[in-house]
Coordinates of C-alpha atoms in Angstrom, one line a residue:
M1001 CA 18.2 1.5 -0.2
P1002 CA 15.9 -1.0 1.4
T1003 CA 17.0 -4.8 1.6
R1004 CA 15.2 -7.7 0.4
A1005 CA 14.4 -8.8 4.3
R1006 CA 13.2 -5.4 4.7
V1007 CA 10.8 -5.0 1.6
D1008 CA 9.5 -8.8 2.6
E1009 CA 8.8 -7.6 6.4
F1010 CA 6.8 -4.6 4.9
I1011 CA 4.7 -6.9 2.5
A1012 CA 4.3 -9.7 5.7
V1013 CA 2.7 -6.7 7.6
V1014 CA 0.6 -5.6 4.7
E1015 CA -0.8 -9.1 4.1
S1016 CA -1.6 -9.6 7.9
G1017 CA -4.1 -7.2 7.6
D1018 CA -2.4 -4.3 9.0
H1019 CA -2.1 -1.5 6.3
A1020 CA -2.1 1.5 8.7
G1021 CA 0.3 -0.1 10.9
A1022 CA 2.8 -0.6 8.2
I1023 CA 2.3 2.8 7.0
E1024 CA 3.4 3.9 10.7
R1025 CA 6.1 1.5 10.5
Y1026 CA 7.7 1.6 6.8
Y1027 CA 7.0 5.3 5.6
T1028 CA 9.0 8.4 6.0
E1029 CA 7.0 11.4 8.0
D1030 CA 7.0 13.1 4.6
A1031 CA 5.9 10.2 2.1
S1032 CA 3.4 10.5 -0.5
M1033 CA 0.8 8.2 -1.8
Q1034 CA -0.7 8.6 -5.4
E1035 CA -3.7 7.1 -6.9
N1036 CA -3.1 6.4 -10.7
T1037 CA -3.3 9.9 -12.1
S1038 CA -4.9 11.3 -8.9
P1039 CA -2.8 14.2 -6.9
P1040 CA -0.6 12.5 -4.0
R1041 CA -1.6 12.8 -0.6
I1042 CA 1.4 14.0 1.5
G1043 CA 2.7 13.4 5.1
R1044 CA 2.5 9.6 6.8
D1045 CA -0.1 10.9 9.6
G1046 CA -2.4 11.8 6.9
L1047 CA -1.9 8.8 5.0
V1048 CA -2.5 6.7 8.2
A1049 CA -5.9 8.6 8.9
F1050 CA -6.9 8.1 5.2
E1051 CA -6.0 4.1 5.3
R1052 CA -8.1 3.9 8.3
G1053 CA -11.1 5.7 6.9
I1054 CA -11.0 3.3 4.5
L1055 CA -10.7 0.3 6.5
A1056 CA -13.6 1.4 8.5
Q1057 CA -15.9 1.0 5.6
M1058 CA -14.7 -2.6 5.0
K1059 CA -16.0 -5.8 7.1
E1060 CA -12.8 -8.0 5.1
V1061 CA -9.8 -7.0 3.5
R1062 CA -7.5 -9.9 2.0
S1063 CA -4.2 -8.7 0.5
K1064 CA -1.6 -11.0 -1.1
A1065 CA 1.7 -9.9 -3.0
L1066 CA 2.2 -11.8 -6.1
V1067 CA 5.7 -10.6 -7.1
S1068 CA 7.7 -7.9 -5.7
V1069 CA 11.2 -6.4 -7.4
V1070 CA 14.0 -4.3 -5.3
E1071 CA 16.4 -2.4 -7.7
G1072 CA 18.5 -0.1 -5.6
D1073 CA 16.0 2.4 -3.9
Y1074 CA 12.8 1.5 -6.1
V1075 CA 10.6 -1.2 -5.5
M1076 CA 7.6 -2.8 -7.4
I1077 CA 5.0 -4.8 -5.8
H1078 CA 2.2 -6.5 -7.8
W1079 CA -0.8 -7.0 -5.1
N1080 CA -4.2 -8.4 -5.4
F1081 CA -6.6 -7.0 -3.1
D1082 CA -10.0 -8.5 -2.1
M1083 CA -12.0 -6.3 0.0
T1084 CA -15.7 -6.9 1.1
D1085 CA -17.3 -3.8 2.3
L1086 CA -19.8 -3.5 5.5
A1087 CA -22.9 -4.2 2.8
G1088 CA -21.3 -7.3 1.9
K1089 CA -20.2 -6.3 -1.7
T1090 CA -16.9 -7.6 -2.4
R1091 CA -14.4 -6.1 -5.0
H1092 CA -11.3 -7.2 -6.3
V1093 CA -8.8 -5.0 -7.0
D1094 CA -5.3 -6.1 -9.2
E1095 CA -2.6 -3.4 -8.5
I1096 CA 0.8 -2.5 -9.3
A1097 CA 2.7 -0.4 -6.4
M1098 CA 5.9 1.6 -7.7
Q1099 CA 7.7 2.9 -4.5
E1100 CA 10.9 5.1 -3.9
W1101 CA 12.4 4.0 -0.6
H1102 CA 14.9 6.4 1.5
G1103 CA 16.9 4.1 3.4
D1104 CA 14.9 1.6 5.1
R1105 CA 11.4 3.7 4.4
I1106 CA 9.0 4.4 1.7
F1107 CA 9.2 8.2 0.8
R1108 CA 6.9 8.2 -2.4
E1109 CA 4.5 5.5 -3.7
R1110 CA 2.1 5.2 -6.6
F1111 CA -0.7 3.0 -7.4
F1112 CA -1.6 1.7 -10.6
Y1113 CA -5.1 -0.1 -11.2
N1114 CA -8.2 -0.1 -13.1
A1115 CA -10.1 2.9 -10.8
A1116 CA -13.6 1.4 -12.5
K1117 CA -13.2 -1.7 -10.7
A1118 CA -11.8 -0.6 -7.6

């Protein structure tokens, strides 16, 4: 199970803008991510590649964790993301991330947000 300090470290890396680095350092090799009800993406290398692809389409991403809860192997984080794409269009995403940790790494993560606004 993760410590509060480990979760706070993860949050700090994401808030610094190093989203792909956070996946590399804090996810298990066989980790999965799922957007709302879409099928999950599985495998850390693929997750990193997907994240880098998204970030390549952005001029700026600002990430802020508003609240986080650690309960045993489960972590919930309320995120706000403001993303400006290469064309200059900015969108705001209000998201809940539900994580299952194995030891000090994220094994499974599911995101809940309004897909119409993302």
